[in-house]
Amino acid sequence: MTENLNGIIVSGVGGLYFVRAESGEVFPCRAKGAFRKKGLSPLAGDTVSIRPPEVSGKEYFIEAIAERKNSLIRPPMANLQTLFVTFAPKNPEPSTLYLDKLLSIAVFNRITPVVVITKSDISPELAEHYAEIYKKAGFPVFVSSSENGEGVEALKDHISSLDGICAFAGASGVGKSTLMNALFPSLALDTGALSEKISRGKHTTRSVTLYPMKELLDSAPDSAYIADTPGFSMLDFIEFDFYSVEDLPHCFPEFEPYLSECRYTDCSHTKESASDCAIAAAIEQGKISKERHESYLSIYADLVGKRPWKKK
């Protein structure tokens, strides 16, 4: 009997999953019924073991799913290592609340967040303003322009050093696609080629799809992938459980040094005075940005006001 193969799920549509084996070959697979009984659905990014068919021409089956480092609701994917949170300084005007929700979800799921500011050429002053906010919060920040090439090579060098799965997230119109084309000139060609291999037809972002980074950057590790991901714009803290209100302060990395210094152990860091709350004091001293704290207050209000029956 042929031995099982190990690989990674690079895409899944309608119960059919495409697994890229260690050899580089992509196999269409179905999942064993036992997964449904356990309430477990295979996700793009899962490391799996697949069983070859006993009869030629039949389907492969996913027999085992390795333990996940993390998993996301929207987009549905597993084992994301790095998230590039991408936005422009204007046109469109960025929502720091949206950005901070993305960053907090990444931090909670032990995903490394990287802030990428695009279109810096249209407003260098605003680009630097936002860069300072997120540098102060402790995140790696890249200021870039696909128009004049600013920051593109530095970002490419950073990406080429990464292992595991990375993804770009950003609202429509921020120049994410233009930047990705500047970073990976062959992305469209390789995307089309991989789509043909997995019988997807025309490239689409209706579902998560992983692309081997080695095919885009020669210097990238063999185990590095970039994810094409729909759904990062769906960040509804009322409808979905990303984390609890107790987790929230730990999802803002710049809060960590001060959390044990508040006067009261149940400090909410929302309305307390600077003499009682170390977070409030740090804001007054300019160590934590007011914009980040405003996002914290908005997310806190959503989580506190959430009713148990609305949790998912």
PDB file of C-alpha atoms in Angstrom:
ATOM      1  CA  MET A   1       0.000   0.000   0.000  1.00  0.00           C
ATOM      2  CA  THR A   2       1.271   3.496  -0.886  1.00  0.00           C
ATOM      3  CA  GLU A   3       2.441   5.517   2.108  1.00  0.00           C
ATOM      4  CA  ASN A   4       0.687   8.688   3.225  1.00  0.00           C
ATOM      5  CA  LEU A   5       2.033  12.038   2.056  1.00  0.00           C
ATOM      6  CA  ASN A   6       2.566  15.134   4.166  1.00  0.00           C
ATOM      7  CA  GLY A   7       1.727  18.586   2.894  1.00  0.00           C
ATOM      8  CA  ILE A   8      -0.048  21.889   3.446  1.00  0.00           C
ATOM      9  CA  ILE A   9      -3.564  22.865   2.396  1.00  0.00           C
ATOM     10  CA  VAL A  10      -3.145  25.712  -0.102  1.00  0.00           C
ATOM     11  CA  SER A  11      -6.846  26.163  -0.886  1.00  0.00           C
ATOM     12  CA  GLY A  12     -10.273  24.713  -0.249  1.00  0.00           C
ATOM     13  CA  VAL A  13     -13.572  25.199  -2.061  1.00  0.00           C
ATOM     14  CA  GLY A  14     -16.865  23.405  -1.424  1.00  0.00           C
ATOM     15  CA  GLY A  15     -15.351  20.535   0.551  1.00  0.00           C
ATOM     16  CA  LEU A  16     -12.554  19.953  -1.970  1.00  0.00           C
ATOM     17  CA  TYR A  17      -9.094  20.779  -0.628  1.00  0.00           C
ATOM     18  CA  PHE A  18      -5.861  21.226  -2.528  1.00  0.00           C
ATOM     19  CA  VAL A  19      -2.781  19.965  -0.717  1.00  0.00           C
ATOM     20  CA  ARG A  20       0.746  20.865  -1.785  1.00  0.00           C
ATOM     21  CA  ALA A  21       2.950  17.913  -0.884  1.00  0.00           C
ATOM     22  CA  GLU A  22       6.591  18.213   0.138  1.00  0.00           C
ATOM     23  CA  SER A  23       7.499  17.329  -3.454  1.00  0.00           C
ATOM     24  CA  GLY A  24       5.716  20.468  -4.680  1.00  0.00           C
ATOM     25  CA  GLU A  25       2.931  18.532  -6.394  1.00  0.00           C
ATOM     26  CA  VAL A  26      -0.637  19.657  -5.630  1.00  0.00           C
ATOM     27  CA  PHE A  27      -3.312  17.011  -4.926  1.00  0.00           C
ATOM     28  CA  PRO A  28      -7.098  17.525  -4.774  1.00  0.00           C
ATOM     29  CA  CYS A  29      -8.395  15.868  -1.585  1.00  0.00           C
ATOM     30  CA  ARG A  30     -11.549  15.237   0.408  1.00  0.00           C
ATOM     31  CA  ALA A  31     -11.646  15.236   4.198  1.00  0.00           C
ATOM     32  CA  LYS A  32     -12.488  12.154   6.231  1.00  0.00           C
ATOM     33  CA  GLY A  33     -15.974  12.112   7.705  1.00  0.00           C
ATOM     34  CA  ALA A  34     -14.437  11.756  11.166  1.00  0.00           C
ATOM     35  CA  PHE A  35     -13.470  15.436  11.074  1.00  0.00           C
ATOM     36  CA  ARG A  36     -17.121  16.476  10.752  1.00  0.00           C
ATOM     37  CA  LYS A  37     -18.051  14.359  13.763  1.00  0.00           C
ATOM     38  CA  LYS A  38     -15.384  16.182  15.780  1.00  0.00           C
ATOM     39  CA  GLY A  39     -16.586  19.568  14.522  1.00  0.00           C
ATOM     40  CA  LEU A  40     -13.233  20.131  12.854  1.00  0.00           C
ATOM     41  CA  SER A  41     -12.939  21.616   9.368  1.00  0.00           C
ATOM     42  CA  PRO A  42      -9.657  21.605   7.455  1.00  0.00           C
ATOM     43  CA  LEU A  43      -8.374  25.121   6.735  1.00  0.00           C
ATOM     44  CA  ALA A  44      -5.954  26.659   4.291  1.00  0.00           C
ATOM     45  CA  GLY A  45      -2.622  26.657   6.084  1.00  0.00           C
ATOM     46  CA  ASP A  46      -3.204  23.348   7.862  1.00  0.00           C
ATOM     47  CA  THR A  47      -0.338  20.862   7.806  1.00  0.00           C
ATOM     48  CA  VAL A  48      -1.924  17.520   6.927  1.00  0.00           C
ATOM     49  CA  SER A  49      -1.319  13.879   6.138  1.00  0.00           C
ATOM     50  CA  ILE A  50      -3.108  12.612   3.021  1.00  0.00           C
ATOM     51  CA  ARG A  51      -3.841   9.044   1.955  1.00  0.00           C
ATOM     52  CA  PRO A  52      -3.373   8.167  -1.722  1.00  0.00           C
ATOM     53  CA  PRO A  53      -6.273   6.313  -3.388  1.00  0.00           C
ATOM     54  CA  GLU A  54      -6.063   2.538  -3.625  1.00  0.00           C
ATOM     55  CA  VAL A  55      -7.483   2.713  -7.137  1.00  0.00           C
ATOM     56  CA  SER A  56      -5.949   5.023  -9.730  1.00  0.00           C
ATOM     57  CA  GLY A  57      -8.135   7.998 -10.580  1.00  0.00           C
ATOM     58  CA  LYS A  58      -9.928   8.075  -7.225  1.00  0.00           C
ATOM     59  CA  GLU A  59      -9.628  10.878  -4.694  1.00  0.00           C
ATOM     60  CA  TYR A  60      -6.980  11.435  -2.039  1.00  0.00           C
ATOM     61  CA  PHE A  61      -8.218  11.809   1.541  1.00  0.00           C
ATOM     62  CA  ILE A  62      -6.998  14.039   4.355  1.00  0.00           C
ATOM     63  CA  GLU A  63      -6.378  11.623   7.220  1.00  0.00           C
ATOM     64  CA  ALA A  64      -4.803  13.826   9.899  1.00  0.00           C
ATOM     65  CA  ILE A  65      -4.447  17.529  10.708  1.00  0.00           C
ATOM     66  CA  ALA A  66      -1.411  18.621  12.719  1.00  0.00           C
ATOM     67  CA  GLU A  67      -1.882  20.803  15.792  1.00  0.00           C
ATOM     68  CA  ARG A  68      -2.475  24.416  14.794  1.00  0.00           C
ATOM     69  CA  LYS A  69      -0.468  27.405  16.007  1.00  0.00           C
ATOM     70  CA  ASN A  70      -3.575  29.542  15.509  1.00  0.00           C
ATOM     71  CA  SER A  71      -6.766  29.730  13.463  1.00  0.00           C
ATOM     72  CA  LEU A  72      -8.912  32.638  12.290  1.00  0.00           C
ATOM     73  CA  ILE A  73     -12.656  32.976  11.733  1.00  0.00           C
ATOM     74  CA  ARG A  74     -12.472  35.483   8.907  1.00  0.00           C
ATOM     75  CA  PRO A  75     -10.694  34.691   6.724  1.00  0.00           C
ATOM     76  CA  PRO A  76     -10.843  30.970   7.598  1.00  0.00           C
ATOM     77  CA  MET A  77      -7.206  29.930   7.747  1.00  0.00           C
ATOM     78  CA  ALA A  78      -4.680  28.342  10.088  1.00  0.00           C
ATOM     79  CA  ASN A  79      -1.054  28.814  11.112  1.00  0.00           C
ATOM     80  CA  LEU A  80      -0.637  32.407   9.961  1.00  0.00           C
ATOM     81  CA  GLN A  81       2.823  33.569  11.032  1.00  0.00           C
ATOM     82  CA  THR A  82       3.005  37.215   9.876  1.00  0.00           C
ATOM     83  CA  LEU A  83       0.279  39.746   9.060  1.00  0.00           C
ATOM     84  CA  PHE A  84       1.149  42.860   7.055  1.00  0.00           C
ATOM     85  CA  VAL A  85      -1.459  45.455   8.043  1.00  0.00           C
ATOM     86  CA  THR A  86      -1.516  47.799   5.066  1.00  0.00           C
ATOM     87  CA  PHE A  87      -2.993  51.293   4.726  1.00  0.00           C
ATOM     88  CA  ALA A  88      -2.488  54.646   2.984  1.00  0.00           C
ATOM     89  CA  PRO A  89      -2.091  57.954   4.831  1.00  0.00           C
ATOM     90  CA  LYS A  90      -4.982  59.436   2.814  1.00  0.00           C
ATOM     91  CA  ASN A  91      -7.168  58.672  -0.218  1.00  0.00           C
ATOM     92  CA  PRO A  92      -8.713  56.712   1.450  1.00  0.00           C
ATOM     93  CA  GLU A  93      -8.465  58.160   4.940  1.00  0.00           C
ATOM     94  CA  PRO A  94      -7.314  55.386   7.283  1.00  0.00           C
ATOM     95  CA  SER A  95      -9.438  54.203  10.195  1.00  0.00           C
ATOM     96  CA  THR A  96      -7.094  53.698  13.128  1.00  0.00           C
ATOM     97  CA  LEU A  97      -9.872  51.723  14.838  1.00  0.00           C
ATOM     98  CA  TYR A  98      -9.967  49.225  11.956  1.00  0.00           C
ATOM     99  CA  LEU A  99      -6.172  49.012  11.942  1.00  0.00           C
ATOM    100  CA  ASP A 100      -5.998  48.524  15.704  1.00  0.00           C
ATOM    101  CA  LYS A 101      -8.641  45.790  15.588  1.00  0.00           C
ATOM    102  CA  LEU A 102      -6.554  43.926  13.020  1.00  0.00           C
ATOM    103  CA  LEU A 103      -3.398  44.387  15.049  1.00  0.00           C
ATOM    104  CA  SER A 104      -5.053  43.299  18.294  1.00  0.00           C
ATOM    105  CA  ILE A 105      -6.445  40.131  16.699  1.00  0.00           C
ATOM    106  CA  ALA A 106      -2.975  39.319  15.360  1.00  0.00           C
ATOM    107  CA  VAL A 107      -1.342  39.865  18.750  1.00  0.00           C
ATOM    108  CA  PHE A 108      -3.945  37.711  20.518  1.00  0.00           C
ATOM    109  CA  ASN A 109      -3.404  34.875  18.030  1.00  0.00           C
ATOM    110  CA  ARG A 110       0.396  35.103  18.349  1.00  0.00           C
ATOM    111  CA  ILE A 111       0.697  36.337  14.785  1.00  0.00           C
ATOM    112  CA  THR A 112       3.535  38.802  14.195  1.00  0.00           C
ATOM    113  CA  PRO A 113       2.023  42.106  12.989  1.00  0.00           C
ATOM    114  CA  VAL A 114       3.924  44.370  10.599  1.00  0.00           C
ATOM    115  CA  VAL A 115       2.576  47.828   9.723  1.00  0.00           C
ATOM    116  CA  VAL A 116       2.955  48.864   6.072  1.00  0.00           C
ATOM    117  CA  ILE A 117       2.084  52.406   5.030  1.00  0.00           C
ATOM    118  CA  THR A 118       1.538  52.724   1.274  1.00  0.00           C
ATOM    119  CA  LYS A 119       1.241  55.776  -1.005  1.00  0.00           C
ATOM    120  CA  SER A 120       3.694  57.741   1.125  1.00  0.00           C
ATOM    121  CA  ASP A 121       4.335  60.038  -1.858  1.00  0.00           C
ATOM    122  CA  ILE A 122       0.849  61.562  -1.648  1.00  0.00           C
ATOM    123  CA  SER A 123       1.413  62.807   1.915  1.00  0.00           C
ATOM    124  CA  PRO A 124       4.864  62.245   3.440  1.00  0.00           C
ATOM    125  CA  GLU A 125       3.878  64.202   6.563  1.00  0.00           C
ATOM    126  CA  LEU A 126       0.816  62.056   7.296  1.00  0.00           C
ATOM    127  CA  ALA A 127       2.743  58.881   6.484  1.00  0.00           C
ATOM    128  CA  GLU A 128       5.347  59.828   9.072  1.00  0.00           C
ATOM    129  CA  HIS A 129       2.616  60.743  11.595  1.00  0.00           C
ATOM    130  CA  TYR A 130       1.064  57.272  11.378  1.00  0.00           C
ATOM    131  CA  ALA A 131       4.486  55.631  11.336  1.00  0.00           C
ATOM    132  CA  GLU A 132       5.318  57.265  14.671  1.00  0.00           C
ATOM    133  CA  ILE A 133       2.047  56.040  16.242  1.00  0.00           C
ATOM    134  CA  TYR A 134       2.805  52.412  15.421  1.00  0.00           C
ATOM    135  CA  LYS A 135       6.548  52.591  16.079  1.00  0.00           C
ATOM    136  CA  LYS A 136       5.684  53.901  19.551  1.00  0.00           C
ATOM    137  CA  ALA A 137       3.356  50.905  19.964  1.00  0.00           C
ATOM    138  CA  GLY A 138       6.298  48.599  19.257  1.00  0.00           C
ATOM    139  CA  PHE A 139       5.368  47.310  15.791  1.00  0.00           C
ATOM    140  CA  PRO A 140       7.790  47.012  12.845  1.00  0.00           C
ATOM    141  CA  VAL A 141       6.804  49.789  10.412  1.00  0.00           C
ATOM    142  CA  PHE A 142       7.579  50.163   6.702  1.00  0.00           C
ATOM    143  CA  VAL A 143       6.768  53.386   4.852  1.00  0.00           C
ATOM    144  CA  SER A 144       6.471  52.702   1.132  1.00  0.00           C
ATOM    145  CA  SER A 145       5.481  54.105  -2.234  1.00  0.00           C
ATOM    146  CA  SER A 146       4.961  52.037  -5.361  1.00  0.00           C
ATOM    147  CA  GLU A 147       5.109  55.307  -7.302  1.00  0.00           C
ATOM    148  CA  ASN A 148       8.665  56.297  -6.386  1.00  0.00           C
ATOM    149  CA  GLY A 149       9.911  52.989  -4.957  1.00  0.00           C
ATOM    150  CA  GLU A 150      10.380  54.223  -1.389  1.00  0.00           C
ATOM    151  CA  GLY A 151      10.657  51.358   1.081  1.00  0.00           C
ATOM    152  CA  VAL A 152       9.892  48.605  -1.455  1.00  0.00           C
ATOM    153  CA  GLU A 153      13.334  46.965  -1.350  1.00  0.00           C
ATOM    154  CA  ALA A 154      13.508  47.172   2.450  1.00  0.00           C
ATOM    155  CA  LEU A 155      10.114  45.493   2.723  1.00  0.00           C
ATOM    156  CA  LYS A 156      11.108  42.843   0.160  1.00  0.00           C
ATOM    157  CA  ASP A 157      14.268  42.065   2.148  1.00  0.00           C
ATOM    158  CA  HIS A 158      12.186  41.689   5.302  1.00  0.00           C
ATOM    159  CA  ILE A 159       9.699  39.357   3.612  1.00  0.00           C
ATOM    160  CA  SER A 160      12.451  37.212   2.095  1.00  0.00           C
ATOM    161  CA  SER A 161      13.779  36.517   5.595  1.00  0.00           C
ATOM    162  CA  LEU A 162      10.432  35.217   6.875  1.00  0.00           C
ATOM    163  CA  ASP A 163       9.387  31.605   7.272  1.00  0.00           C
ATOM    164  CA  GLY A 164       5.864  30.207   7.478  1.00  0.00           C
ATOM    165  CA  ILE A 165       2.678  31.813   6.153  1.00  0.00           C
ATOM    166  CA  CYS A 166       2.304  35.566   5.732  1.00  0.00           C
ATOM    167  CA  ALA A 167      -0.636  37.636   4.510  1.00  0.00           C
ATOM    168  CA  PHE A 168      -1.387  41.221   3.529  1.00  0.00           C
ATOM    169  CA  ALA A 169      -4.544  42.822   4.891  1.00  0.00           C
ATOM    170  CA  GLY A 170      -5.958  46.225   4.044  1.00  0.00           C
ATOM    171  CA  ALA A 171      -9.065  48.077   2.971  1.00  0.00           C
ATOM    172  CA  SER A 172      -9.938  48.538  -0.684  1.00  0.00           C
ATOM    173  CA  GLY A 173      -8.069  51.346  -2.421  1.00  0.00           C
ATOM    174  CA  VAL A 174      -4.994  51.506  -0.172  1.00  0.00           C
ATOM    175  CA  GLY A 175      -2.666  50.327  -2.936  1.00  0.00           C
ATOM    176  CA  LYS A 176      -2.124  46.845  -1.553  1.00  0.00           C
ATOM    177  CA  SER A 177      -2.303  45.119  -4.944  1.00  0.00           C
ATOM    178  CA  THR A 178       0.013  47.688  -6.545  1.00  0.00           C
ATOM    179  CA  LEU A 179       2.521  47.221  -3.731  1.00  0.00           C
ATOM    180  CA  MET A 180       2.350  43.432  -3.979  1.00  0.00           C
ATOM    181  CA  ASN A 181       3.009  43.644  -7.721  1.00  0.00           C
ATOM    182  CA  ALA A 182       6.014  45.845  -6.996  1.00  0.00           C
ATOM    183  CA  LEU A 183       7.252  43.344  -4.421  1.00  0.00           C
ATOM    184  CA  PHE A 184       6.492  40.240  -6.487  1.00  0.00           C
ATOM    185  CA  PRO A 185       6.601  41.087 -10.229  1.00  0.00           C
ATOM    186  CA  SER A 186       5.827  37.478 -11.165  1.00  0.00           C
ATOM    187  CA  LEU A 187       2.854  37.116  -8.815  1.00  0.00           C
ATOM    188  CA  ALA A 188       0.192  37.341 -11.538  1.00  0.00           C
ATOM    189  CA  LEU A 189       2.007  34.762 -13.706  1.00  0.00           C
ATOM    190  CA  ASP A 190       2.600  32.362 -10.824  1.00  0.00           C
ATOM    191  CA  THR A 191      -0.938  32.847  -9.544  1.00  0.00           C
ATOM    192  CA  GLY A 192      -2.326  31.837 -12.912  1.00  0.00           C
ATOM    193  CA  ALA A 193      -0.029  28.824 -13.078  1.00  0.00           C
ATOM    194  CA  LEU A 194      -0.993  27.604  -9.639  1.00  0.00           C
ATOM    195  CA  SER A 195      -4.681  28.160 -10.339  1.00  0.00           C
ATOM    196  CA  GLU A 196      -4.348  25.858 -13.334  1.00  0.00           C
ATOM    197  CA  LYS A 197      -2.637  23.211 -11.206  1.00  0.00           C
ATOM    198  CA  ILE A 198      -5.442  23.189  -8.667  1.00  0.00           C
ATOM    199  CA  SER A 199      -8.234  23.533 -11.239  1.00  0.00           C
ATOM    200  CA  ARG A 200      -9.375  26.871  -9.842  1.00  0.00           C
ATOM    201  CA  GLY A 201      -9.595  28.583 -13.209  1.00  0.00           C
ATOM    202  CA  LYS A 202      -9.304  32.367 -13.109  1.00  0.00           C
ATOM    203  CA  HIS A 203      -7.594  33.752 -10.022  1.00  0.00           C
ATOM    204  CA  THR A 204     -10.093  34.906  -7.397  1.00  0.00           C
ATOM    205  CA  THR A 205     -10.110  35.873  -3.734  1.00  0.00           C
ATOM    206  CA  ARG A 206     -13.386  34.199  -2.786  1.00  0.00           C
ATOM    207  CA  SER A 207     -11.380  31.806  -0.616  1.00  0.00           C
ATOM    208  CA  VAL A 208      -7.948  31.782   1.004  1.00  0.00           C
ATOM    209  CA  THR A 209      -5.186  30.622  -1.342  1.00  0.00           C
ATOM    210  CA  LEU A 210      -1.527  30.111  -0.436  1.00  0.00           C
ATOM    211  CA  TYR A 211       1.305  30.653  -2.912  1.00  0.00           C
ATOM    212  CA  PRO A 212       4.856  29.346  -2.373  1.00  0.00           C
ATOM    213  CA  MET A 213       7.095  32.334  -1.684  1.00  0.00           C
ATOM    214  CA  LYS A 214      10.012  30.565  -3.356  1.00  0.00           C
ATOM    215  CA  GLU A 215       8.260  31.003  -6.702  1.00  0.00           C
ATOM    216  CA  LEU A 216       8.107  34.766  -6.098  1.00  0.00           C
ATOM    217  CA  LEU A 217      11.404  35.486  -4.318  1.00  0.00           C
ATOM    218  CA  ASP A 218      14.384  33.227  -4.973  1.00  0.00           C
ATOM    219  CA  SER A 219      15.863  33.992  -1.554  1.00  0.00           C
ATOM    220  CA  ALA A 220      12.713  32.927   0.352  1.00  0.00           C
ATOM    221  CA  PRO A 221      12.715  29.683   2.385  1.00  0.00           C
ATOM    222  CA  ASP A 222      11.017  26.646   0.833  1.00  0.00           C
ATOM    223  CA  SER A 223       8.453  26.579   3.663  1.00  0.00           C
ATOM    224  CA  ALA A 224       7.367  30.228   3.220  1.00  0.00           C
ATOM    225  CA  TYR A 225       3.960  31.061   1.711  1.00  0.00           C
ATOM    226  CA  ILE A 226       1.999  34.204   0.968  1.00  0.00           C
ATOM    227  CA  ALA A 227      -1.761  34.060   1.452  1.00  0.00           C
ATOM    228  CA  ASP A 228      -4.306  35.707  -0.808  1.00  0.00           C
ATOM    229  CA  THR A 229      -7.026  36.430   1.725  1.00  0.00           C
ATOM    230  CA  PRO A 230     -10.561  37.767   1.435  1.00  0.00           C
ATOM    231  CA  GLY A 231     -12.507  38.767   4.526  1.00  0.00           C
ATOM    232  CA  PHE A 232     -10.019  40.698   6.648  1.00  0.00           C
ATOM    233  CA  SER A 233     -12.421  43.636   6.392  1.00  0.00           C
ATOM    234  CA  MET A 234     -15.065  41.731   8.386  1.00  0.00           C
ATOM    235  CA  LEU A 235     -14.141  42.718  11.934  1.00  0.00           C
ATOM    236  CA  ASP A 236     -17.381  42.648  13.905  1.00  0.00           C
ATOM    237  CA  PHE A 237     -16.636  42.397  17.629  1.00  0.00           C
ATOM    238  CA  ILE A 238     -20.337  42.222  18.440  1.00  0.00           C
ATOM    239  CA  GLU A 239     -21.088  39.234  16.228  1.00  0.00           C
ATOM    240  CA  PHE A 240     -17.881  37.225  16.605  1.00  0.00           C
ATOM    241  CA  ASP A 241     -15.606  36.239  19.481  1.00  0.00           C
ATOM    242  CA  PHE A 242     -12.039  37.281  18.681  1.00  0.00           C
ATOM    243  CA  TYR A 243     -11.110  37.613  22.355  1.00  0.00           C
ATOM    244  CA  SER A 244     -12.656  38.681  25.665  1.00  0.00           C
ATOM    245  CA  VAL A 245     -12.622  42.033  27.448  1.00  0.00           C
ATOM    246  CA  GLU A 246     -10.148  40.507  29.940  1.00  0.00           C
ATOM    247  CA  ASP A 247      -7.782  39.726  27.046  1.00  0.00           C
ATOM    248  CA  LEU A 248      -8.040  43.205  25.530  1.00  0.00           C
ATOM    249  CA  PRO A 249      -5.275  45.045  27.463  1.00  0.00           C
ATOM    250  CA  HIS A 250      -2.797  42.303  26.521  1.00  0.00           C
ATOM    251  CA  CYS A 251      -3.638  42.808  22.839  1.00  0.00           C
ATOM    252  CA  PHE A 252      -2.071  46.285  22.981  1.00  0.00           C
ATOM    253  CA  PRO A 253       1.670  45.521  23.413  1.00  0.00           C
ATOM    254  CA  GLU A 254       2.563  49.028  24.582  1.00  0.00           C
ATOM    255  CA  PHE A 255       0.225  48.572  27.599  1.00  0.00           C
ATOM    256  CA  GLU A 256       2.151  45.571  28.954  1.00  0.00           C
ATOM    257  CA  PRO A 257       4.889  47.435  30.904  1.00  0.00           C
ATOM    258  CA  TYR A 258       2.238  49.393  32.834  1.00  0.00           C
ATOM    259  CA  LEU A 259      -0.490  46.826  33.548  1.00  0.00           C
ATOM    260  CA  SER A 260       0.935  45.791  36.907  1.00  0.00           C
ATOM    261  CA  GLU A 261       1.465  49.393  38.017  1.00  0.00           C
ATOM    262  CA  CYS A 262      -2.179  50.497  38.259  1.00  0.00           C
ATOM    263  CA  ARG A 263      -3.440  51.247  41.759  1.00  0.00           C
ATOM    264  CA  TYR A 264      -6.333  48.794  41.506  1.00  0.00           C
ATOM    265  CA  THR A 265      -6.077  45.259  40.128  1.00  0.00           C
ATOM    266  CA  ASP A 266      -9.437  45.560  38.357  1.00  0.00           C
ATOM    267  CA  CYS A 267      -8.468  48.781  36.573  1.00  0.00           C
ATOM    268  CA  SER A 268     -10.222  48.995  33.181  1.00  0.00           C
ATOM    269  CA  HIS A 269      -7.823  51.657  31.816  1.00  0.00           C
ATOM    270  CA  THR A 270     -10.820  53.549  30.468  1.00  0.00           C
ATOM    271  CA  LYS A 271     -11.910  56.337  32.813  1.00  0.00           C
ATOM    272  CA  GLU A 272      -9.500  56.139  35.758  1.00  0.00           C
ATOM    273  CA  SER A 273      -7.291  59.110  36.639  1.00  0.00           C
ATOM    274  CA  ALA A 274      -3.574  59.209  35.870  1.00  0.00           C
ATOM    275  CA  SER A 275      -2.848  58.946  39.597  1.00  0.00           C
ATOM    276  CA  ASP A 276      -4.649  55.588  39.733  1.00  0.00           C
ATOM    277  CA  CYS A 277      -4.082  54.160  36.223  1.00  0.00           C
ATOM    278  CA  ALA A 278      -0.569  53.674  34.873  1.00  0.00           C
ATOM    279  CA  ILE A 279      -1.926  53.540  31.319  1.00  0.00           C
ATOM    280  CA  ALA A 280      -3.553  56.966  31.738  1.00  0.00           C
ATOM    281  CA  ALA A 281      -0.294  58.301  33.161  1.00  0.00           C
ATOM    282  CA  ALA A 282       1.680  56.890  30.223  1.00  0.00           C
ATOM    283  CA  ILE A 283      -0.707  58.633  27.802  1.00  0.00           C
ATOM    284  CA  GLU A 284      -0.198  61.948  29.607  1.00  0.00           C
ATOM    285  CA  GLN A 285       3.565  61.438  29.369  1.00  0.00           C
ATOM    286  CA  GLY A 286       3.383  60.665  25.640  1.00  0.00           C
ATOM    287  CA  LYS A 287       4.566  57.076  26.060  1.00  0.00           C
ATOM    288  CA  ILE A 288       1.280  55.676  24.671  1.00  0.00           C
ATOM    289  CA  SER A 289      -0.481  57.446  21.805  1.00  0.00           C
ATOM    290  CA  LYS A 290      -3.946  58.901  22.348  1.00  0.00           C
ATOM    291  CA  GLU A 291      -5.090  57.418  19.016  1.00  0.00           C
ATOM    292  CA  ARG A 292      -4.286  53.889  20.178  1.00  0.00           C
ATOM    293  CA  HIS A 293      -6.062  54.422  23.488  1.00  0.00           C
ATOM    294  CA  GLU A 294      -9.142  55.738  21.663  1.00  0.00           C
ATOM    295  CA  SER A 295      -9.253  52.471  19.710  1.00  0.00           C
ATOM    296  CA  TYR A 296      -8.914  50.560  22.977  1.00  0.00           C
ATOM    297  CA  LEU A 297     -11.894  52.468  24.419  1.00  0.00           C
ATOM    298  CA  SER A 298     -14.051  51.689  21.364  1.00  0.00           C
ATOM    299  CA  ILE A 299     -13.233  47.963  21.396  1.00  0.00           C
ATOM    300  CA  TYR A 300     -13.713  47.858  25.174  1.00  0.00           C
ATOM    301  CA  ALA A 301     -17.212  49.352  24.803  1.00  0.00           C
ATOM    302  CA  ASP A 302     -18.114  46.729  22.189  1.00  0.00           C
ATOM    303  CA  LEU A 303     -16.888  43.851  24.324  1.00  0.00           C
ATOM    304  CA  VAL A 304     -18.456  45.077  27.580  1.00  0.00           C
ATOM    305  CA  GLY A 305     -21.803  45.677  25.872  1.00  0.00           C
ATOM    306  CA  LYS A 306     -21.874  42.279  24.224  1.00  0.00           C
ATOM    307  CA  ARG A 307     -24.702  39.995  25.312  1.00  0.00           C
ATOM    308  CA  PRO A 308     -23.960  36.285  25.940  1.00  0.00           C
ATOM    309  CA  TRP A 309     -26.491  35.139  23.345  1.00  0.00           C
ATOM    310  CA  LYS A 310     -24.725  37.185  20.676  1.00  0.00           C
ATOM    311  CA  LYS A 311     -21.452  35.356  21.141  1.00  0.00           C
ATOM    312  CA  LYS A 312     -20.183  33.071  18.382  1.00  0.00           C
TER     313      LYS A 312
END
